[in-house]
JSON list of C-alpha atoms in Angstrom, two decimals:
[
{"chain": "A", "resi": 1, "resn": "MET", "atom": "CA", "xyz": [20.68, 17.36, 35.15]},
{"chain": "A", "resi": 2, "resn": "PRO", "atom": "CA", "xyz": [19.53, 13.95, 36.31]},
{"chain": "A", "resi": 3, "resn": "ASN", "atom": "CA", "xyz": [16.74, 13.38, 38.77]},
{"chain": "A", "resi": 4, "resn": "VAL", "atom": "CA", "xyz": [17.80, 14.53, 42.30]},
{"chain": "A", "resi": 5, "resn": "THR", "atom": "CA", "xyz": [17.19, 11.05, 43.66]},
{"chain": "A", "resi": 6, "resn": "LEU", "atom": "CA", "xyz": [19.99, 9.76, 41.27]},
{"chain": "A", "resi": 7, "resn": "LEU", "atom": "CA", "xyz": [22.66, 12.26, 42.49]},
{"chain": "A", "resi": 8, "resn": "VAL", "atom": "CA", "xyz": [23.92, 10.10, 45.22]},
{"chain": "A", "resi": 9, "resn": "PRO", "atom": "CA", "xyz": [24.35, 6.81, 43.23]},
{"chain": "A", "resi": 10, "resn": "ILE", "atom": "CA", "xyz": [25.98, 8.76, 40.44]},
{"chain": "A", "resi": 11, "resn": "ALA", "atom": "CA", "xyz": [28.48, 10.43, 42.82]},
{"chain": "A", "resi": 12, "resn": "ASP", "atom": "CA", "xyz": [29.18, 6.91, 44.23]},
{"chain": "A", "resi": 13, "resn": "VAL", "atom": "CA", "xyz": [29.96, 5.60, 40.78]},
{"chain": "A", "resi": 14, "resn": "PHE", "atom": "CA", "xyz": [32.60, 8.36, 40.18]},
{"chain": "A", "resi": 15, "resn": "GLY", "atom": "CA", "xyz": [33.98, 8.18, 43.78]},
{"chain": "A", "resi": 16, "resn": "ILE", "atom": "CA", "xyz": [33.04, 11.77, 44.54]},
{"chain": "A", "resi": 17, "resn": "THR", "atom": "CA", "xyz": [30.69, 13.62, 46.84]},
{"chain": "A", "resi": 18, "resn": "VAL", "atom": "CA", "xyz": [27.28, 15.02, 45.65]},
{"chain": "A", "resi": 19, "resn": "THR", "atom": "CA", "xyz": [28.61, 18.55, 46.27]},
{"chain": "A", "resi": 20, "resn": "GLU", "atom": "CA", "xyz": [31.59, 17.88, 43.85]},
{"chain": "A", "resi": 21, "resn": "LEU", "atom": "CA", "xyz": [29.18, 16.39, 41.28]},
{"chain": "A", "resi": 22, "resn": "LEU", "atom": "CA", "xyz": [26.98, 19.48, 41.45]},
{"chain": "A", "resi": 23, "resn": "LYS", "atom": "CA", "xyz": [29.89, 21.88, 41.33]},
{"chain": "A", "resi": 24, "resn": "GLY", "atom": "CA", "xyz": [31.54, 20.07, 38.44]},
{"chain": "A", "resi": 25, "resn": "GLU", "atom": "CA", "xyz": [34.97, 19.97, 39.99]},
{"chain": "A", "resi": 26, "resn": "LYS", "atom": "CA", "xyz": [37.08, 18.07, 42.52]},
{"chain": "A", "resi": 27, "resn": "ILE", "atom": "CA", "xyz": [37.31, 19.85, 45.89]},
{"chain": "A", "resi": 28, "resn": "SER", "atom": "CA", "xyz": [40.67, 19.56, 47.51]},
{"chain": "A", "resi": 29, "resn": "GLY", "atom": "CA", "xyz": [40.91, 18.28, 51.03]},
{"chain": "A", "resi": 30, "resn": "ASN", "atom": "CA", "xyz": [42.01, 21.60, 52.44]},
{"chain": "A", "resi": 31, "resn": "LYS", "atom": "CA", "xyz": [39.22, 23.48, 50.74]},
{"chain": "A", "resi": 32, "resn": "SER", "atom": "CA", "xyz": [35.57, 23.69, 52.06]},
{"chain": "A", "resi": 33, "resn": "LEU", "atom": "CA", "xyz": [32.55, 25.41, 50.56]},
{"chain": "A", "resi": 34, "resn": "SER", "atom": "CA", "xyz": [30.57, 27.98, 52.44]},
{"chain": "A", "resi": 35, "resn": "THR", "atom": "CA", "xyz": [27.05, 27.26, 53.62]},
{"chain": "A", "resi": 36, "resn": "ASP", "atom": "CA", "xyz": [25.72, 29.72, 51.08]},
{"chain": "A", "resi": 37, "resn": "GLU", "atom": "CA", "xyz": [27.64, 27.98, 48.25]},
{"chain": "A", "resi": 38, "resn": "VAL", "atom": "CA", "xyz": [26.26, 24.60, 49.36]},
{"chain": "A", "resi": 39, "resn": "GLU", "atom": "CA", "xyz": [22.76, 25.99, 49.60]},
{"chain": "A", "resi": 40, "resn": "ASP", "atom": "CA", "xyz": [22.99, 27.57, 46.03]},
{"chain": "A", "resi": 41, "resn": "LEU", "atom": "CA", "xyz": [24.16, 24.22, 44.65]},
{"chain": "A", "resi": 42, "resn": "ILE", "atom": "CA", "xyz": [21.27, 22.40, 46.23]},
{"chain": "A", "resi": 43, "resn": "ILE", "atom": "CA", "xyz": [18.69, 25.04, 45.18]},
{"chain": "A", "resi": 44, "resn": "ASN", "atom": "CA", "xyz": [19.87, 25.12, 41.63]},
{"chain": "A", "resi": 45, "resn": "SER", "atom": "CA", "xyz": [19.74, 21.16, 41.35]},
{"chain": "A", "resi": 46, "resn": "LEU", "atom": "CA", "xyz": [16.15, 21.11, 42.79]},
{"chain": "A", "resi": 47, "resn": "ASP", "atom": "CA", "xyz": [15.21, 23.86, 40.49]},
{"chain": "A", "resi": 48, "resn": "LEU", "atom": "CA", "xyz": [16.47, 21.96, 37.45]},
{"chain": "A", "resi": 49, "resn": "SER", "atom": "CA", "xyz": [14.62, 18.90, 38.74]},
{"chain": "A", "resi": 50, "resn": "VAL", "atom": "CA", "xyz": [11.32, 20.77, 39.06]},
{"chain": "A", "resi": 51, "resn": "ARG", "atom": "CA", "xyz": [11.81, 22.34, 35.61]},
{"chain": "A", "resi": 52, "resn": "ASN", "atom": "CA", "xyz": [12.39, 18.89, 33.97]},
{"chain": "A", "resi": 53, "resn": "THR", "atom": "CA", "xyz": [9.11, 17.60, 35.68]},
{"chain": "A", "resi": 54, "resn": "ILE", "atom": "CA", "xyz": [7.10, 20.60, 34.44]},
{"chain": "A", "resi": 55, "resn": "CYS", "atom": "CA", "xyz": [8.47, 20.21, 30.97]},
{"chain": "A", "resi": 56, "resn": "GLN", "atom": "CA", "xyz": [7.56, 16.55, 30.81]},
{"chain": "A", "resi": 57, "resn": "ARG", "atom": "CA", "xyz": [4.09, 17.36, 32.25]},
{"chain": "A", "resi": 58, "resn": "LYS", "atom": "CA", "xyz": [3.65, 19.97, 29.56]},
{"chain": "A", "resi": 59, "resn": "LYS", "atom": "CA", "xyz": [4.50, 17.49, 26.83]},
{"chain": "A", "resi": 60, "resn": "ASN", "atom": "CA", "xyz": [1.95, 15.04, 28.28]},
{"chain": "A", "resi": 61, "resn": "LEU", "atom": "CA", "xyz": [-0.76, 17.85, 28.37]},
{"chain": "A", "resi": 62, "resn": "ILE", "atom": "CA", "xyz": [-0.11, 18.85, 24.75]},
{"chain": "A", "resi": 63, "resn": "PHE", "atom": "CA", "xyz": [-0.36, 15.21, 23.71]},
{"chain": "A", "resi": 64, "resn": "ALA", "atom": "CA", "xyz": [-3.68, 14.95, 25.54]},
{"chain": "A", "resi": 65, "resn": "PHE", "atom": "CA", "xyz": [-4.87, 18.19, 24.00]},
{"chain": "A", "resi": 66, "resn": "LEU", "atom": "CA", "xyz": [-4.05, 16.84, 20.46]},
{"chain": "A", "resi": 67, "resn": "ILE", "atom": "CA", "xyz": [-5.91, 13.65, 21.19]},
{"chain": "A", "resi": 68, "resn": "SER", "atom": "CA", "xyz": [-8.88, 15.67, 22.39]},
{"chain": "A", "resi": 69, "resn": "ILE", "atom": "CA", "xyz": [-8.95, 17.52, 19.08]},
{"chain": "A", "resi": 70, "resn": "GLY", "atom": "CA", "xyz": [-8.86, 14.28, 17.18]},
{"chain": "A", "resi": 71, "resn": "VAL", "atom": "CA", "xyz": [-11.66, 12.87, 19.36]},
{"chain": "A", "resi": 72, "resn": "VAL", "atom": "CA", "xyz": [-13.94, 15.89, 18.77]},
{"chain": "A", "resi": 73, "resn": "ILE", "atom": "CA", "xyz": [-13.29, 15.75, 15.01]},
{"chain": "A", "resi": 74, "resn": "ALA", "atom": "CA", "xyz": [-14.20, 12.02, 15.01]},
{"chain": "A", "resi": 75, "resn": "GLU", "atom": "CA", "xyz": [-17.31, 12.74, 17.06]},
{"chain": "A", "resi": 76, "resn": "ALA", "atom": "CA", "xyz": [-18.49, 15.50, 14.62]},
{"chain": "A", "resi": 77, "resn": "VAL", "atom": "CA", "xyz": [-17.85, 13.12, 11.67]},
{"chain": "A", "resi": 78, "resn": "LEU", "atom": "CA", "xyz": [-19.72, 10.24, 13.37]},
{"chain": "A", "resi": 79, "resn": "MET", "atom": "CA", "xyz": [-22.71, 12.48, 14.24]},
{"chain": "A", "resi": 80, "resn": "THR", "atom": "CA", "xyz": [-22.87, 13.64, 10.60]},
{"chain": "A", "resi": 81, "resn": "VAL", "atom": "CA", "xyz": [-22.83, 9.99, 9.37]},
{"chain": "A", "resi": 82, "resn": "SER", "atom": "CA", "xyz": [-25.64, 9.23, 11.87]},
{"chain": "A", "resi": 83, "resn": "GLY", "atom": "CA", "xyz": [-27.89, 11.77, 10.27]},
{"chain": "A", "resi": 84, "resn": "ILE", "atom": "CA", "xyz": [-27.38, 14.71, 12.61]},
{"chain": "A", "resi": 85, "resn": "THR", "atom": "CA", "xyz": [-27.02, 18.02, 10.70]},
{"chain": "A", "resi": 86, "resn": "ILE", "atom": "CA", "xyz": [-24.33, 20.62, 11.18]},
{"chain": "A", "resi": 87, "resn": "GLU", "atom": "CA", "xyz": [-27.06, 23.01, 12.55]},
{"chain": "A", "resi": 88, "resn": "GLN", "atom": "CA", "xyz": [-28.28, 20.40, 15.12]},
{"chain": "A", "resi": 89, "resn": "MET", "atom": "CA", "xyz": [-24.83, 19.61, 16.44]},
{"chain": "A", "resi": 90, "resn": "GLY", "atom": "CA", "xyz": [-23.55, 23.23, 16.05]},
{"chain": "A", "resi": 91, "resn": "ASP", "atom": "CA", "xyz": [-23.85, 24.29, 19.75]},
{"chain": "A", "resi": 92, "resn": "SER", "atom": "CA", "xyz": [-22.02, 21.16, 21.00]},
{"chain": "A", "resi": 93, "resn": "ILE", "atom": "CA", "xyz": [-19.08, 21.68, 18.58]},
{"chain": "A", "resi": 94, "resn": "TYR", "atom": "CA", "xyz": [-19.05, 25.40, 19.49]},
{"chain": "A", "resi": 95, "resn": "ILE", "atom": "CA", "xyz": [-18.74, 24.33, 23.21]},
{"chain": "A", "resi": 96, "resn": "SER", "atom": "CA", "xyz": [-16.00, 21.85, 22.39]},
{"chain": "A", "resi": 97, "resn": "PHE", "atom": "CA", "xyz": [-14.14, 24.47, 20.29]},
{"chain": "A", "resi": 98, "resn": "LEU", "atom": "CA", "xyz": [-14.32, 26.94, 23.17]},
{"chain": "A", "resi": 99, "resn": "MET", "atom": "CA", "xyz": [-13.21, 24.57, 25.78]},
{"chain": "A", "resi": 100, "resn": "LEU", "atom": "CA", "xyz": [-10.19, 23.55, 23.68]},
{"chain": "A", "resi": 101, "resn": "ILE", "atom": "CA", "xyz": [-9.15, 27.22, 23.54]},
{"chain": "A", "resi": 102, "resn": "PHE", "atom": "CA", "xyz": [-9.44, 27.47, 27.31]},
{"chain": "A", "resi": 103, "resn": "ALA", "atom": "CA", "xyz": [-7.60, 24.18, 27.60]},
{"chain": "A", "resi": 104, "resn": "ILE", "atom": "CA", "xyz": [-4.54, 25.36, 25.66]},
{"chain": "A", "resi": 105, "resn": "CYS", "atom": "CA", "xyz": [-4.49, 28.52, 27.70]},
{"chain": "A", "resi": 106, "resn": "CYS", "atom": "CA", "xyz": [-4.44, 26.55, 30.91]},
{"chain": "A", "resi": 107, "resn": "ILE", "atom": "CA", "xyz": [-1.79, 24.27, 29.55]},
{"chain": "A", "resi": 108, "resn": "PHE", "atom": "CA", "xyz": [0.68, 27.05, 28.93]},
{"chain": "A", "resi": 109, "resn": "VAL", "atom": "CA", "xyz": [-0.01, 28.92, 32.22]},
{"chain": "A", "resi": 110, "resn": "LYS", "atom": "CA", "xyz": [3.06, 28.87, 34.39]},
{"chain": "A", "resi": 111, "resn": "GLU", "atom": "CA", "xyz": [2.81, 26.29, 37.06]},
{"chain": "A", "resi": 112, "resn": "VAL", "atom": "CA", "xyz": [5.08, 28.09, 39.64]},
{"chain": "A", "resi": 113, "resn": "LEU", "atom": "CA", "xyz": [3.78, 31.37, 41.13]},
{"chain": "A", "resi": 114, "resn": "PRO", "atom": "CA", "xyz": [5.92, 34.19, 42.15]},
{"chain": "A", "resi": 115, "resn": "THR", "atom": "CA", "xyz": [7.23, 33.91, 45.81]},
{"chain": "A", "resi": 116, "resn": "TYR", "atom": "CA", "xyz": [5.00, 36.67, 47.00]},
{"chain": "A", "resi": 117, "resn": "TYR", "atom": "CA", "xyz": [1.93, 34.50, 46.57]},
{"chain": "A", "resi": 118, "resn": "ASP", "atom": "CA", "xyz": [3.36, 32.30, 49.34]},
{"chain": "A", "resi": 119, "resn": "LYS", "atom": "CA", "xyz": [3.74, 35.32, 51.69]},
{"chain": "A", "resi": 120, "resn": "ASP", "atom": "CA", "xyz": [0.61, 37.25, 51.12]},
{"chain": "A", "resi": 121, "resn": "LYS", "atom": "CA", "xyz": [-3.03, 36.09, 50.64]},
{"chain": "A", "resi": 122, "resn": "ILE", "atom": "CA", "xyz": [-3.83, 36.72, 46.94]},
{"chain": "A", "resi": 123, "resn": "ASN", "atom": "CA", "xyz": [-7.08, 35.51, 45.45]},
{"chain": "A", "resi": 124, "resn": "PHE", "atom": "CA", "xyz": [-6.35, 36.32, 41.74]},
{"chain": "A", "resi": 125, "resn": "VAL", "atom": "CA", "xyz": [-3.80, 35.22, 39.07]},
{"chain": "A", "resi": 126, "resn": "SER", "atom": "CA", "xyz": [-3.29, 37.06, 35.90]},
{"chain": "A", "resi": 127, "resn": "GLN", "atom": "CA", "xyz": [-0.90, 35.55, 33.15]},
{"chain": "A", "resi": 128, "resn": "GLY", "atom": "CA", "xyz": [-1.56, 36.93, 29.76]},
{"chain": "A", "resi": 129, "resn": "VAL", "atom": "CA", "xyz": [-5.06, 36.23, 28.64]},
{"chain": "A", "resi": 130, "resn": "PHE", "atom": "CA", "xyz": [-5.57, 33.80, 31.52]},
{"chain": "A", "resi": 131, "resn": "ARG", "atom": "CA", "xyz": [-7.22, 35.29, 34.51]},
{"chain": "A", "resi": 132, "resn": "ILE", "atom": "CA", "xyz": [-8.71, 33.81, 37.64]},
{"chain": "A", "resi": 133, "resn": "HIS", "atom": "CA", "xyz": [-10.24, 35.58, 40.59]},
{"chain": "A", "resi": 134, "resn": "MET", "atom": "CA", "xyz": [-11.73, 33.59, 43.45]},
{"chain": "A", "resi": 135, "resn": "PRO", "atom": "CA", "xyz": [-12.64, 35.48, 46.63]},
{"chain": "A", "resi": 136, "resn": "GLY", "atom": "CA", "xyz": [-11.92, 33.61, 49.83]},
{"chain": "A", "resi": 137, "resn": "LEU", "atom": "CA", "xyz": [-9.34, 31.41, 48.19]},
{"chain": "A", "resi": 138, "resn": "ALA", "atom": "CA", "xyz": [-5.69, 32.30, 48.49]},
{"chain": "A", "resi": 139, "resn": "PHE", "atom": "CA", "xyz": [-3.48, 31.05, 45.66]},
{"chain": "A", "resi": 140, "resn": "ASN", "atom": "CA", "xyz": [-0.01, 29.77, 46.37]},
{"chain": "A", "resi": 141, "resn": "ASN", "atom": "CA", "xyz": [2.52, 27.27, 45.20]},
{"chain": "A", "resi": 142, "resn": "GLY", "atom": "CA", "xyz": [0.90, 24.75, 47.57]},
{"chain": "A", "resi": 143, "resn": "ASN", "atom": "CA", "xyz": [-2.44, 24.62, 45.75]},
{"chain": "A", "resi": 144, "resn": "TRP", "atom": "CA", "xyz": [-1.86, 26.27, 42.45]},
{"chain": "A", "resi": 145, "resn": "ILE", "atom": "CA", "xyz": [-0.78, 23.07, 40.57]},
{"chain": "A", "resi": 146, "resn": "TYR", "atom": "CA", "xyz": [-3.98, 21.29, 41.80]},
{"chain": "A", "resi": 147, "resn": "VAL", "atom": "CA", "xyz": [-6.14, 24.16, 40.72]},
{"chain": "A", "resi": 148, "resn": "LEU", "atom": "CA", "xyz": [-4.51, 24.14, 37.34]},
{"chain": "A", "resi": 149, "resn": "THR", "atom": "CA", "xyz": [-5.04, 20.40, 37.01]},
{"chain": "A", "resi": 150, "resn": "ILE", "atom": "CA", "xyz": [-8.79, 20.80, 37.69]},
{"chain": "A", "resi": 151, "resn": "PHE", "atom": "CA", "xyz": [-9.07, 23.41, 35.02]},
{"chain": "A", "resi": 152, "resn": "ARG", "atom": "CA", "xyz": [-7.10, 21.37, 32.52]},
{"chain": "A", "resi": 153, "resn": "LEU", "atom": "CA", "xyz": [-9.17, 18.23, 33.17]},
{"chain": "A", "resi": 154, "resn": "PHE", "atom": "CA", "xyz": [-12.54, 20.16, 33.13]},
{"chain": "A", "resi": 155, "resn": "THR", "atom": "CA", "xyz": [-11.74, 22.01, 29.77]},
{"chain": "A", "resi": 156, "resn": "LEU", "atom": "CA", "xyz": [-10.55, 18.90, 28.00]},
{"chain": "A", "resi": 157, "resn": "GLY", "atom": "CA", "xyz": [-13.30, 16.67, 29.56]},
{"chain": "A", "resi": 158, "resn": "VAL", "atom": "CA", "xyz": [-16.08, 18.98, 28.49]},
{"chain": "A", "resi": 159, "resn": "ALA", "atom": "CA", "xyz": [-14.62, 19.42, 25.04]},
{"chain": "A", "resi": 160, "resn": "VAL", "atom": "CA", "xyz": [-14.99, 15.70, 24.51]},
{"chain": "A", "resi": 161, "resn": "LEU", "atom": "CA", "xyz": [-18.17, 15.09, 26.36]},
{"chain": "A", "resi": 162, "resn": "ALA", "atom": "CA", "xyz": [-20.24, 17.89, 24.80]},
{"chain": "A", "resi": 163, "resn": "PRO", "atom": "CA", "xyz": [-20.77, 16.17, 21.38]},
{"chain": "A", "resi": 164, "resn": "ILE", "atom": "CA", "xyz": [-21.43, 12.86, 23.11]},
{"chain": "A", "resi": 165, "resn": "LEU", "atom": "CA", "xyz": [-24.25, 14.49, 25.34]},
{"chain": "A", "resi": 166, "resn": "CYS", "atom": "CA", "xyz": [-25.60, 16.21, 22.18]},
{"chain": "A", "resi": 167, "resn": "TRP", "atom": "CA", "xyz": [-25.70, 12.88, 20.25]},
{"chain": "A", "resi": 168, "resn": "LEU", "atom": "CA", "xyz": [-27.39, 11.00, 23.26]},
{"chain": "A", "resi": 169, "resn": "CYS", "atom": "CA", "xyz": [-30.12, 13.72, 23.57]},
{"chain": "A", "resi": 170, "resn": "ILE", "atom": "CA", "xyz": [-31.00, 13.85, 19.94]},
{"chain": "A", "resi": 171, "resn": "SER", "atom": "CA", "xyz": [-30.99, 10.11, 19.73]},
{"chain": "A", "resi": 172, "resn": "ILE", "atom": "CA", "xyz": [-33.28, 9.77, 22.69]},
{"chain": "A", "resi": 173, "resn": "GLY", "atom": "CA", "xyz": [-35.60, 12.76, 22.48]},
{"chain": "A", "resi": 174, "resn": "GLY", "atom": "CA", "xyz": [-34.75, 14.64, 19.33]},
{"chain": "A", "resi": 175, "resn": "VAL", "atom": "CA", "xyz": [-33.34, 18.09, 18.95]},
{"chain": "A", "resi": 176, "resn": "ASP", "atom": "CA", "xyz": [-35.89, 19.53, 21.41]},
{"chain": "A", "resi": 177, "resn": "LEU", "atom": "CA", "xyz": [-34.37, 17.50, 24.34]},
{"chain": "A", "resi": 178, "resn": "TRP", "atom": "CA", "xyz": [-30.96, 18.71, 23.33]},
{"chain": "A", "resi": 179, "resn": "LYS", "atom": "CA", "xyz": [-32.12, 22.32, 23.12]},
{"chain": "A", "resi": 180, "resn": "SER", "atom": "CA", "xyz": [-33.70, 22.15, 26.54]},
{"chain": "A", "resi": 181, "resn": "ILE", "atom": "CA", "xyz": [-30.83, 20.42, 28.39]},
{"chain": "A", "resi": 182, "resn": "GLN", "atom": "CA", "xyz": [-27.78, 22.07, 26.94]},
{"chain": "A", "resi": 183, "resn": "TYR", "atom": "CA", "xyz": [-27.69, 25.41, 28.90]},
{"chain": "A", "resi": 184, "resn": "PRO", "atom": "CA", "xyz": [-28.80, 24.01, 32.24]},
{"chain": "A", "resi": 185, "resn": "SER", "atom": "CA", "xyz": [-26.06, 21.31, 31.78]},
{"chain": "A", "resi": 186, "resn": "ILE", "atom": "CA", "xyz": [-23.47, 24.07, 31.21]},
{"chain": "A", "resi": 187, "resn": "LEU", "atom": "CA", "xyz": [-24.54, 25.85, 34.36]},
{"chain": "A", "resi": 188, "resn": "ILE", "atom": "CA", "xyz": [-24.39, 22.65, 36.39]},
{"chain": "A", "resi": 189, "resn": "VAL", "atom": "CA", "xyz": [-20.93, 21.87, 35.09]},
{"chain": "A", "resi": 190, "resn": "LEU", "atom": "CA", "xyz": [-19.68, 25.28, 35.73]},
{"chain": "A", "resi": 191, "resn": "ALA", "atom": "CA", "xyz": [-20.99, 25.27, 39.30]},
{"chain": "A", "resi": 192, "resn": "GLY", "atom": "CA", "xyz": [-19.25, 21.93, 39.75]},
{"chain": "A", "resi": 193, "resn": "LEU", "atom": "CA", "xyz": [-16.03, 23.38, 38.51]},
{"chain": "A", "resi": 194, "resn": "ILE", "atom": "CA", "xyz": [-16.25, 26.33, 41.01]},
{"chain": "A", "resi": 195, "resn": "VAL", "atom": "CA", "xyz": [-17.17, 23.99, 43.97]},
{"chain": "A", "resi": 196, "resn": "ALA", "atom": "CA", "xyz": [-14.29, 21.62, 43.07]},
{"chain": "A", "resi": 197, "resn": "THR", "atom": "CA", "xyz": [-11.74, 24.44, 42.70]},
{"chain": "A", "resi": 198, "resn": "TYR", "atom": "CA", "xyz": [-12.71, 25.83, 46.14]},
{"chain": "A", "resi": 199, "resn": "ILE", "atom": "CA", "xyz": [-12.56, 22.37, 47.80]},
{"chain": "A", "resi": 200, "resn": "VAL", "atom": "CA", "xyz": [-9.19, 21.41, 46.30]},
{"chain": "A", "resi": 201, "resn": "GLY", "atom": "CA", "xyz": [-7.78, 24.94, 46.72]},
{"chain": "A", "resi": 202, "resn": "LYS", "atom": "CA", "xyz": [-8.79, 25.20, 50.42]},
{"chain": "A", "resi": 203, "resn": "LYS", "atom": "CA", "xyz": [-7.43, 21.65, 51.01]},
{"chain": "A", "resi": 204, "resn": "TYR", "atom": "CA", "xyz": [-3.88, 22.63, 49.92]},
{"chain": "A", "resi": 205, "resn": "GLU", "atom": "CA", "xyz": [-3.99, 26.27, 50.75]}
]
């Protein structure tokens, strides 16, 4: 199914109507479709367009995930070459590994919620191992994709930046600086994630 915006030009090329293009057959002059039939055709075409968009976005996210893995591995190698031991960088690599696991979970979470989320105020989503509960924020199909985007960017971003922060701290103030800053940094970043999720979620709620 082509993009919905291309349906009219394609129909013009073949000298048929958009309805005939969607139905896949020529409609005789004395035959007309019911409103329900036309609505079903339009909804199905839009659903296919949305599915194509989601599929392409998934491919891009998987590509970004693979790049992030490569970057984290490269960072670990470079820190080892610079004289930082596995024990010293261990926590940062552990954080990156954990974030990459969360990232792949967020990538494969369904981007379209069931219709009852749009009718009722529901503040939690549960899909397999992925669970999120945010009191005061109602999830729906208007804000869910934005919330997911924040979680995806957050997990991939932290995975890549954690080893860099470790290297900077050890280079500037030694291992003690890194040990003293790593946990407060995690708390600050998590607080930022929660605040950003509420702001964006409320904006599109």
